[in-house]
Amino acid sequence: MKRIKKYLFLLLTAILLFAQPVPQVQAFTTTAATGQVKLNKKSLTIAYTKTAKLKLKNAPAKVAWYSSNTKIAYCDAGTVEARSVGKVKITAKCRGISYTCTVTVTSGENAGLTENGRYTSKNKVAAYIRRYGKLPSNFITKSEASELGWNGGSLLKYSKYACIGGNIYHDYEGVLPKAAGRKYYECDIDTMGALSRGAKRIIYSNDGLIYYTDNHYNHFKQL
């Protein structure tokens, strides 16, 4: 009888043991980590004639590059080439989604004021004239430009860094001060690497006067 009870006890213990719920083993699926797809820069400033690199980070497929104006900047495989002064949108397109960077192309005039430097801005050109009594070497007269094939407008296709300047300015309206022996000359401003000559000019005399106009001689401001 005791043997039967012992047998039944062992049998019951075994049944209860195997009836306990078995803990679930968690299954993990390893997924390759993919970061956010984005351009390495949302805005970029680059000097005329220089290049810079854009990259679409974590791109899952081939990237196509576009420029809103290839005359200002062109992009090939992420390399931006600054072709002229201005502002442009460079777009990277991947799987139908566009990522945009605003690119500003500057003239790239020299930072310091040296006799052999290239300058195009109002303040730099005026300072150069005061210091050296002449225009920076990147300025050429209209006749010199004509010898290169120029017949008006931008000089970009004829000379990479040249600007028009050094021609006599005839003050037919008599707006500027007169003096015995005084002559006025003119030069374009902000046109190095530009697509047009614009309306900005500096008028300077052979005896130290410097004037600026940003509306093609309608109004002058002495510098």
Coordinates of N, CA and C in Angstrom, one line a residue:
M1 N 0.8 -1.2 0.0 CA 0.0 0.0 0.0 C 0.9 1.3 0.0
K2 N 1.9 1.1 0.9 CA 2.9 2.3 0.9 C 3.6 2.5 -0.4
R3 N 3.9 1.4 -1.1 CA 4.5 1.5 -2.4 C 3.6 2.2 -3.4
I4 N 2.3 1.9 -3.3 CA 1.3 2.5 -4.2 C 1.2 4.0 -4.0
K5 N 1.2 4.3 -2.7 CA 1.1 5.8 -2.4 C 2.3 6.5 -2.8
K6 N 3.5 5.9 -2.6 CA 4.7 6.5 -3.1 C 4.8 6.7 -4.6
Y7 N 4.3 5.7 -5.3 CA 4.2 5.7 -6.7 C 3.3 6.8 -7.2
L8 N 2.1 6.9 -6.6 CA 1.2 7.9 -6.9 C 1.7 9.3 -6.7
F9 N 2.5 9.5 -5.6 CA 3.0 10.8 -5.2 C 4.0 11.2 -6.2
L10 N 4.9 10.3 -6.7 CA 5.9 10.6 -7.7 C 5.3 10.9 -9.0
L11 N 4.2 10.2 -9.3 CA 3.5 10.4 -10.6 C 2.8 11.8 -10.6
L12 N 2.2 12.2 -9.5 CA 1.5 13.5 -9.4 C 2.5 14.6 -9.4
T13 N 3.7 14.4 -8.8 CA 4.7 15.5 -8.8 C 5.2 15.7 -10.2
A14 N 5.4 14.6 -11.0 CA 5.9 14.7 -12.3 C 4.9 15.4 -13.2
I15 N 3.6 15.1 -13.0 CA 2.5 15.8 -13.8 C 2.5 17.3 -13.5
L16 N 2.6 17.7 -12.2 CA 2.6 19.1 -11.9 C 3.8 19.8 -12.4
L17 N 4.9 19.1 -12.4 CA 6.2 19.8 -12.9 C 6.1 20.1 -14.4
F18 N 5.6 19.1 -15.2 CA 5.6 19.3 -16.6 C 4.4 20.2 -17.1
A19 N 3.4 20.4 -16.1 CA 2.3 21.2 -16.5 C 2.6 22.7 -16.3
Q20 N 3.7 23.1 -15.7 CA 4.1 24.5 -15.5 C 4.3 25.1 -16.9
P21 N 3.9 26.4 -17.0 CA 4.1 27.1 -18.3 C 5.6 27.3 -18.6
V22 N 6.0 27.0 -19.8 CA 7.4 27.2 -20.2 C 7.7 28.6 -20.6
P23 N 8.7 29.3 -20.0 CA 8.9 30.7 -20.4 C 9.3 30.8 -21.9
Q24 N 8.7 31.9 -22.6 CA 9.0 32.1 -24.0 C 10.4 32.7 -24.2
V25 N 11.1 32.1 -25.1 CA 12.4 32.6 -25.5 C 12.2 33.7 -26.5
Q26 N 12.7 35.0 -26.2 CA 12.5 36.1 -27.1 C 13.4 35.9 -28.4
A27 N 12.8 36.2 -29.5 CA 13.5 36.1 -30.8 C 13.9 37.5 -31.3
F28 N 15.1 37.8 -31.5 CA 15.6 39.1 -31.9 C 15.9 39.1 -33.4
T29 N 15.4 40.1 -34.2 CA 15.7 40.3 -35.6 C 16.7 41.4 -35.7
T30 N 17.9 41.2 -36.1 CA 18.9 42.3 -36.3 C 18.6 43.1 -37.6
T31 N 18.4 44.4 -37.4 CA 18.2 45.2 -38.5 C 19.4 46.2 -38.6
A32 N 19.9 46.4 -39.8 CA 21.0 47.3 -40.0 C 20.6 48.7 -39.6
A33 N 21.3 49.4 -38.8 CA 21.0 50.8 -38.4 C 21.1 51.7 -39.6
T34 N 20.1 52.5 -39.9 CA 20.1 53.4 -41.0 C 19.8 54.8 -40.5
G35 N 20.8 55.7 -40.5 CA 20.6 57.1 -40.0 C 19.7 57.9 -40.9
Q36 N 19.4 59.1 -40.4 CA 18.5 60.0 -41.2 C 19.2 60.4 -42.4
V37 N 18.5 60.4 -43.5 CA 19.0 60.9 -44.8 C 18.9 62.4 -44.8
K38 N 20.1 63.0 -45.0 CA 20.1 64.5 -45.1 C 21.4 65.0 -45.7
L39 N 21.4 66.2 -46.2 CA 22.6 66.8 -46.8 C 23.5 67.3 -45.6
N40 N 24.8 67.2 -45.9 CA 25.7 67.6 -44.8 C 25.7 69.1 -44.6
K41 N 25.1 69.9 -45.5 CA 25.0 71.3 -45.3 C 23.6 71.8 -45.9
K42 N 23.0 72.7 -45.2 CA 21.7 73.3 -45.7 C 22.0 74.6 -46.4
S43 N 23.2 75.2 -46.1 CA 23.6 76.4 -46.8 C 25.1 76.4 -47.0
L44 N 25.6 77.1 -48.0 CA 27.0 77.0 -48.3 C 27.4 78.3 -49.0
T45 N 28.5 78.9 -48.6 CA 29.0 80.1 -49.2 C 30.4 79.7 -49.8
I46 N 30.5 80.1 -51.1 CA 31.7 79.7 -51.8 C 32.2 80.8 -52.7
A47 N 33.5 81.0 -52.9 CA 34.0 82.1 -53.7 C 33.9 81.7 -55.2
Y48 N 33.7 82.6 -56.0 CA 33.7 82.5 -57.5 C 35.0 81.7 -57.9
T49 N 34.9 80.8 -58.8 CA 35.9 79.9 -59.4 C 36.3 78.7 -58.5
K50 N 35.8 78.7 -57.2 CA 36.2 77.7 -56.3 C 35.2 76.5 -56.3
T51 N 35.5 75.4 -55.7 CA 34.6 74.3 -55.6 C 34.4 73.9 -54.1
A52 N 33.3 73.2 -53.9 CA 33.0 72.7 -52.5 C 32.3 71.4 -52.6
K53 N 32.3 70.6 -51.6 CA 31.7 69.3 -51.6 C 30.4 69.2 -50.8
L54 N 29.3 68.7 -51.4 CA 28.1 68.4 -50.7 C 27.9 66.9 -50.7
K55 N 27.3 66.3 -49.6 CA 27.1 64.9 -49.5 C 25.8 64.6 -48.9
L56 N 25.0 63.7 -49.5 CA 23.8 63.2 -49.0 C 24.1 62.1 -48.1
K57 N 24.0 62.3 -46.8 CA 24.4 61.3 -45.8 C 23.3 60.2 -45.7
N58 N 23.8 59.0 -45.6 CA 22.9 57.8 -45.4 C 22.0 57.6 -46.6
A59 N 22.4 58.0 -47.8 CA 21.6 57.8 -49.0 C 21.4 56.3 -49.3
P60 N 20.1 55.9 -49.4 CA 19.9 54.4 -49.6 C 20.0 54.0 -51.0
A61 N 20.1 55.0 -51.9 CA 20.2 54.6 -53.4 C 21.0 55.7 -54.1
K62 N 21.1 55.6 -55.4 CA 21.9 56.6 -56.2 C 21.3 58.0 -56.0
V63 N 22.1 59.0 -56.0 CA 21.7 60.3 -55.8 C 21.9 61.1 -57.1
A64 N 20.9 61.9 -57.5 CA 20.9 62.8 -58.7 C 21.0 64.2 -58.2
W65 N 21.9 65.0 -58.8 CA 22.1 66.4 -58.4 C 21.6 67.4 -59.4
Y66 N 21.0 68.5 -58.9 CA 20.5 69.5 -59.8 C 20.8 70.9 -59.3
S67 N 20.9 71.8 -60.2 CA 21.2 73.2 -59.8 C 20.0 74.1 -60.4
S68 N 19.5 75.0 -59.6 CA 18.5 75.9 -60.1 C 19.0 76.9 -61.2
N69 N 20.3 77.1 -61.2 CA 20.9 78.0 -62.2 C 22.3 77.6 -62.4
T70 N 22.6 76.8 -63.5 CA 23.9 76.3 -63.8 C 24.9 77.4 -64.2
K71 N 24.4 78.6 -64.5 CA 25.3 79.7 -64.8 C 26.0 80.2 -63.5
I72 N 25.3 80.0 -62.4 CA 25.9 80.5 -61.1 C 26.7 79.4 -60.5
A73 N 26.1 78.2 -60.4 CA 26.8 77.0 -59.8 C 26.3 75.7 -60.4
Y74 N 27.2 74.8 -60.7 CA 27.0 73.5 -61.3 C 27.4 72.5 -60.3
C75 N 26.6 71.4 -60.2 CA 27.0 70.3 -59.2 C 27.1 69.0 -60.0
D76 N 28.2 68.3 -59.8 CA 28.4 67.0 -60.4 C 28.9 66.1 -59.3
A77 N 28.0 65.1 -59.0 CA 28.3 64.0 -58.0 C 28.6 64.7 -56.6
G78 N 27.9 65.8 -56.3 CA 28.1 66.5 -55.0 C 29.2 67.5 -55.0
T79 N 30.0 67.7 -56.1 CA 31.0 68.7 -56.1 C 30.4 70.0 -56.8
V80 N 30.3 71.0 -56.0 CA 29.7 72.3 -56.5 C 30.8 73.2 -57.1
E81 N 30.6 73.6 -58.3 CA 31.5 74.5 -59.0 C 30.9 75.9 -59.1
A82 N 31.6 76.9 -58.5 CA 31.1 78.3 -58.5 C 31.4 78.9 -59.8
R83 N 30.4 79.2 -60.6 CA 30.7 79.8 -61.9 C 30.5 81.3 -62.1
S84 N 29.6 81.9 -61.2 CA 29.5 83.3 -61.2 C 28.8 83.7 -59.9
V85 N 28.9 85.0 -59.6 CA 28.3 85.5 -58.4 C 26.8 85.5 -58.3
G86 N 26.3 85.0 -57.2 CA 24.8 84.9 -57.1 C 24.4 83.9 -56.1
K87 N 23.1 83.6 -56.1 CA 22.5 82.6 -55.2 C 21.8 81.5 -55.9
V88 N 21.9 80.3 -55.5 CA 21.3 79.2 -56.3 C 20.9 78.1 -55.3
K89 N 20.0 77.2 -55.8 CA 19.6 76.1 -55.0 C 20.2 74.8 -55.6
I90 N 20.9 74.1 -54.8 CA 21.5 72.8 -55.2 C 20.6 71.7 -54.6
T91 N 20.1 70.8 -55.4 CA 19.2 69.8 -54.9 C 19.7 68.4 -55.2
A92 N 19.7 67.6 -54.1 CA 20.0 66.2 -54.2 C 18.7 65.4 -54.2
K93 N 18.5 64.5 -55.1 CA 17.3 63.8 -55.2 C 17.6 62.3 -55.1
C94 N 16.9 61.6 -54.2 CA 17.1 60.2 -54.0 C 15.8 59.5 -53.7
R95 N 15.4 58.5 -54.5 CA 14.1 57.8 -54.3 C 12.9 58.7 -54.3
G96 N 13.0 59.7 -55.1 CA 11.8 60.7 -55.2 C 11.8 61.8 -54.2
I97 N 12.7 61.8 -53.3 CA 12.7 62.8 -52.2 C 13.9 63.8 -52.5
S98 N 13.5 65.1 -52.4 CA 14.5 66.1 -52.6 C 15.1 66.7 -51.4
Y99 N 16.4 67.0 -51.4 CA 17.1 67.6 -50.3 C 17.8 68.8 -50.8
T100 N 17.6 70.0 -50.3 CA 18.1 71.2 -50.9 C 19.1 72.0 -50.0
C101 N 20.1 72.5 -50.7 CA 21.1 73.4 -50.1 C 21.1 74.7 -50.8
T102 N 21.1 75.8 -50.1 CA 21.2 77.2 -50.7 C 22.7 77.6 -50.8
V103 N 23.1 77.8 -52.0 CA 24.5 78.1 -52.2 C 24.7 79.6 -52.6
T104 N 25.5 80.3 -51.9 CA 25.8 81.7 -52.2 C 27.2 81.8 -52.8
V105 N 27.3 82.3 -54.0 CA 28.7 82.5 -54.6 C 29.1 83.9 -54.5
T106 N 30.2 84.2 -53.8 CA 30.8 85.5 -53.6 C 31.8 85.8 -54.7
S107 N 32.3 87.1 -54.7 CA 33.3 87.4 -55.7 C 34.6 86.8 -55.5
G108 N 34.9 86.6 -54.2 CA 36.2 86.0 -53.9 C 37.4 87.1 -53.9
E109 N 37.0 88.4 -53.8 CA 38.0 89.4 -53.8 C 39.0 89.2 -52.6
N110 N 40.2 89.6 -52.7 CA 41.2 89.4 -51.7 C 40.8 90.1 -50.4
A111 N 41.1 89.5 -49.3 CA 40.7 90.0 -47.9 C 41.5 91.2 -47.6
G112 N 42.8 91.1 -47.6 CA 43.7 92.3 -47.3 C 43.8 93.2 -48.5
L113 N 44.4 94.4 -48.2 CA 44.6 95.4 -49.2 C 46.0 95.4 -49.6
T114 N 46.3 94.8 -50.8 CA 47.7 94.8 -51.3 C 47.7 95.3 -52.8
E115 N 48.8 95.8 -53.2 CA 48.9 96.4 -54.5 C 48.5 95.5 -55.7
N116 N 48.9 94.2 -55.5 CA 48.6 93.2 -56.6 C 47.3 92.4 -56.3
G117 N 46.5 92.8 -55.4 CA 45.2 92.1 -55.1 C 44.1 92.4 -56.1
R118 N 43.1 91.6 -56.0 CA 41.9 91.7 -56.9 C 40.8 92.2 -56.0
Y119 N 40.1 93.3 -56.5 CA 39.1 93.9 -55.7 C 37.9 94.3 -56.6
T120 N 36.7 94.3 -56.0 CA 35.5 94.7 -56.8 C 34.5 95.4 -56.0
S121 N 34.5 95.3 -54.7 CA 33.5 95.9 -53.8 C 33.8 97.4 -53.7
K122 N 32.7 98.2 -53.3 CA 32.8 99.6 -53.2 C 33.9 100.0 -52.2
N123 N 33.9 99.5 -51.0 CA 34.8 99.9 -50.0 C 36.3 99.5 -50.3
K124 N 36.5 98.3 -50.9 CA 37.8 97.9 -51.2 C 38.4 98.7 -52.4
V125 N 37.6 98.9 -53.4 CA 38.1 99.7 -54.5 C 38.4 101.1 -54.1
A126 N 37.5 101.7 -53.3 CA 37.8 103.1 -52.9 C 39.0 103.2 -52.0
A127 N 39.2 102.2 -51.1 CA 40.4 102.2 -50.3 C 41.7 102.0 -51.1
Y128 N 41.6 101.2 -52.2 CA 42.7 100.9 -53.0 C 43.1 102.2 -53.8
I129 N 42.1 102.9 -54.3 CA 42.4 104.1 -55.1 C 43.1 105.2 -54.1
R130 N 42.6 105.3 -52.9 CA 43.2 106.2 -52.0 C 44.6 105.9 -51.6
R131 N 44.9 104.6 -51.5 CA 46.2 104.1 -51.1 C 47.2 104.2 -52.2
Y132 N 46.8 103.7 -53.4 CA 47.7 103.5 -54.5 C 47.5 104.5 -55.7
G133 N 46.5 105.3 -55.6 CA 46.2 106.3 -56.7 C 45.9 105.7 -58.0
K134 N 45.4 104.5 -58.1 CA 45.0 103.9 -59.3 C 44.0 102.8 -59.0
L135 N 43.5 102.1 -60.1 CA 42.6 101.0 -59.9 C 43.4 99.7 -59.7
P136 N 42.8 98.7 -59.1 CA 43.4 97.4 -58.9 C 43.7 96.8 -60.3
S137 N 44.6 95.9 -60.4 CA 45.0 95.4 -61.7 C 44.0 94.5 -62.4
N138 N 42.9 94.2 -61.7 CA 41.9 93.4 -62.4 C 40.9 94.2 -63.2
F139 N 41.1 95.5 -63.2 CA 40.3 96.4 -64.0 C 41.0 96.7 -65.4
I140 N 40.2 96.6 -66.4 CA 40.6 96.9 -67.8 C 39.7 97.9 -68.4
T141 N 40.2 98.8 -69.3 CA 39.3 99.7 -70.0 C 38.4 99.1 -71.0
K142 N 37.5 99.8 -71.5 CA 36.6 99.3 -72.5 C 37.3 98.9 -73.8
S143 N 38.3 99.7 -74.2 CA 39.1 99.3 -75.4 C 39.9 98.1 -75.2
E144 N 40.5 97.9 -74.0 CA 41.2 96.7 -73.7 C 40.3 95.5 -73.7
A145 N 39.1 95.7 -73.2 CA 38.1 94.6 -73.2 C 37.7 94.2 -74.6
S146 N 37.5 95.3 -75.5 CA 37.2 95.0 -76.9 C 38.2 94.2 -77.6
E147 N 39.5 94.4 -77.2 CA 40.5 93.6 -77.9 C 40.4 92.1 -77.5
L148 N 39.7 91.8 -76.4 CA 39.4 90.4 -76.1 C 38.2 89.8 -76.7
G149 N 37.4 90.7 -77.4 CA 36.2 90.3 -78.1 C 34.9 90.8 -77.4
W150 N 35.1 91.5 -76.4 CA 33.9 92.0 -75.6 C 33.3 93.2 -76.4
N151 N 31.9 93.2 -76.4 CA 31.2 94.3 -77.0 C 30.0 94.7 -76.1
G152 N 30.2 94.5 -74.8 CA 29.1 95.0 -73.9 C 28.7 93.8 -72.9
G153 N 28.2 94.2 -71.8 CA 27.7 93.2 -70.8 C 28.8 92.6 -70.0
S154 N 28.6 91.5 -69.4 CA 29.5 90.8 -68.6 C 30.8 90.4 -69.3
L155 N 31.9 90.4 -68.5 CA 33.2 90.1 -69.0 C 33.6 88.6 -68.8
L156 N 32.7 87.8 -68.2 CA 32.9 86.5 -67.8 C 33.5 85.6 -68.9
K157 N 33.0 85.6 -70.0 CA 33.4 84.7 -71.1 C 34.7 85.2 -71.7
Y158 N 35.2 86.4 -71.4 CA 36.4 87.0 -72.0 C 37.6 87.0 -71.1
S159 N 37.3 87.2 -69.8 CA 38.4 87.2 -68.8 C 37.8 86.9 -67.5
K160 N 38.4 85.9 -66.8 CA 37.8 85.3 -65.6 C 37.6 86.4 -64.4
Y161 N 38.6 87.3 -64.3 CA 38.5 88.2 -63.1 C 38.4 89.6 -63.5
A162 N 38.4 90.0 -64.8 CA 38.4 91.4 -65.2 C 37.1 92.1 -64.9
C163 N 37.3 93.4 -64.7 CA 36.1 94.3 -64.5 C 36.4 95.6 -65.4
I164 N 35.4 96.2 -65.8 CA 35.5 97.4 -66.6 C 35.9 98.6 -65.7
G165 N 36.9 99.4 -66.1 CA 37.2 100.6 -65.3 C 38.4 101.3 -65.9
G166 N 38.5 102.6 -65.6 CA 39.6 103.4 -66.1 C 39.3 104.3 -67.2
N167 N 38.1 104.3 -67.7 CA 37.7 105.2 -68.8 C 37.3 106.6 -68.2
I168 N 37.4 107.6 -69.0 CA 37.1 108.9 -68.6 C 35.6 109.1 -68.4
Y169 N 35.2 109.7 -67.3 CA 33.7 109.9 -67.1 C 33.5 111.4 -67.4
H170 N 32.6 111.6 -68.4 CA 32.2 112.9 -68.8 C 31.0 113.4 -68.0
D171 N 31.1 114.3 -67.1 CA 30.0 114.8 -66.3 C 29.2 115.8 -67.0
Y172 N 28.5 115.3 -68.0 CA 27.7 116.2 -68.9 C 26.7 117.0 -68.1
E173 N 26.1 116.4 -67.1 CA 25.1 117.1 -66.3 C 25.7 118.1 -65.3
G174 N 26.9 118.1 -65.2 CA 27.6 119.1 -64.3 C 27.3 118.9 -62.8
V175 N 27.1 117.6 -62.4 CA 26.7 117.3 -61.0 C 27.9 117.4 -60.1
L176 N 29.0 116.9 -60.5 CA 30.2 116.8 -59.7 C 31.0 118.1 -59.7
P177 N 31.8 118.3 -58.6 CA 32.5 119.6 -58.5 C 33.6 119.7 -59.6
K178 N 33.8 120.9 -60.0 CA 34.7 121.2 -61.1 C 35.9 121.9 -60.5
A179 N 37.1 121.7 -61.1 CA 38.3 122.4 -60.8 C 39.2 122.4 -61.9
A180 N 40.1 123.4 -62.0 CA 41.1 123.4 -63.1 C 41.9 122.2 -63.1
G181 N 42.0 121.5 -64.3 CA 42.8 120.3 -64.5 C 42.2 119.0 -64.0
R182 N 41.0 119.1 -63.4 CA 40.4 117.9 -62.8 C 39.8 117.1 -63.8
K183 N 40.0 115.8 -63.8 CA 39.4 114.8 -64.6 C 38.8 113.7 -63.8
Y184 N 37.6 113.2 -64.3 CA 37.0 112.1 -63.6 C 37.1 110.8 -64.4
Y185 N 37.2 109.7 -63.7 CA 37.2 108.4 -64.3 C 36.2 107.5 -63.6
E186 N 35.8 106.4 -64.2 CA 34.8 105.6 -63.7 C 35.2 104.1 -63.7
C187 N 34.6 103.3 -62.8 CA 34.8 101.9 -62.8 C 33.6 101.2 -62.3
D188 N 33.4 100.0 -62.8 CA 32.3 99.1 -62.3 C 32.5 98.6 -60.9
I189 N 31.5 98.4 -60.2 CA 31.6 97.9 -58.8 C 30.8 96.6 -58.7
D190 N 31.3 95.6 -57.9 CA 30.6 94.3 -57.7 C 30.4 93.5 -59.0
T191 N 31.4 93.6 -59.9 CA 31.2 92.9 -61.2 C 32.2 91.7 -61.4
M192 N 33.1 91.5 -60.5 CA 34.0 90.4 -60.7 C 33.3 89.1 -60.5
G193 N 33.3 88.3 -61.6 CA 32.5 87.1 -61.6 C 31.0 87.2 -61.7
A194 N 30.6 88.4 -62.1 CA 29.1 88.7 -62.2 C 28.6 88.4 -63.6
L195 N 27.3 88.1 -63.7 CA 26.7 87.9 -65.0 C 26.3 89.2 -65.7
S196 N 26.4 90.3 -65.1 CA 26.1 91.6 -65.7 C 26.9 92.7 -65.1
R197 N 27.0 93.8 -65.8 CA 27.7 94.9 -65.2 C 27.0 95.7 -64.1
G198 N 25.7 95.6 -64.1 CA 24.9 96.2 -63.1 C 24.9 97.7 -63.2
A199 N 24.5 98.4 -62.1 CA 24.3 99.9 -62.1 C 25.2 100.5 -61.1
K200 N 26.1 99.8 -60.5 CA 27.0 100.3 -59.4 C 28.3 100.8 -60.1
R201 N 28.7 102.1 -59.7 CA 29.9 102.6 -60.3 C 30.6 103.5 -59.2
I202 N 31.9 103.5 -59.3 CA 32.7 104.5 -58.6 C 33.3 105.5 -59.6
I203 N 33.1 106.8 -59.3 CA 33.7 107.9 -60.1 C 34.8 108.5 -59.2
Y204 N 36.0 108.6 -59.8 CA 37.1 109.1 -59.0 C 37.8 110.1 -59.9
S205 N 38.4 111.1 -59.2 CA 39.1 112.2 -59.9 C 40.6 112.0 -59.8
N206 N 41.3 112.7 -60.6 CA 42.8 112.7 -60.6 C 43.4 113.5 -59.5
D207 N 42.5 114.1 -58.6 CA 43.0 114.9 -57.5 C 42.4 114.4 -56.2
G208 N 41.9 113.1 -56.1 CA 41.6 112.5 -54.9 C 40.1 112.4 -54.5
L209 N 39.2 112.9 -55.3 CA 37.8 112.8 -55.0 C 37.2 111.4 -55.4
I210 N 36.4 110.8 -54.6 CA 35.8 109.5 -54.9 C 34.3 109.6 -54.7
Y211 N 33.5 109.2 -55.6 CA 32.0 109.2 -55.5 C 31.5 107.8 -55.9
Y212 N 30.4 107.5 -55.3 CA 29.7 106.2 -55.6 C 28.3 106.4 -56.0
T213 N 27.9 105.6 -57.0 CA 26.5 105.6 -57.4 C 26.0 104.2 -57.6
D214 N 24.9 103.9 -57.1 CA 24.3 102.5 -57.2 C 23.1 102.5 -58.2
N215 N 22.9 103.6 -58.9 CA 21.7 103.7 -59.8 C 22.1 104.3 -61.1
H216 N 23.3 104.0 -61.6 CA 23.8 104.3 -62.9 C 23.8 105.9 -63.1
Y217 N 24.5 106.6 -62.2 CA 24.8 108.0 -62.3 C 23.6 108.9 -61.9
N218 N 22.5 108.4 -61.4 CA 21.4 109.2 -61.1 C 21.7 110.0 -59.8
H219 N 22.3 109.3 -58.8 CA 22.7 110.0 -57.6 C 24.1 109.6 -57.2
F220 N 24.8 110.5 -56.6 CA 26.2 110.3 -56.2 C 26.3 110.5 -54.7
K221 N 27.2 109.7 -54.1 CA 27.5 109.8 -52.7 C 29.1 109.9 -52.6
Q222 N 29.6 110.9 -51.9 CA 31.0 111.1 -51.8 C 31.5 110.1 -50.7
L223 N 32.6 109.4 -51.1 CA 33.2 108.4 -50.1 C 34.4 109.0 -49.5

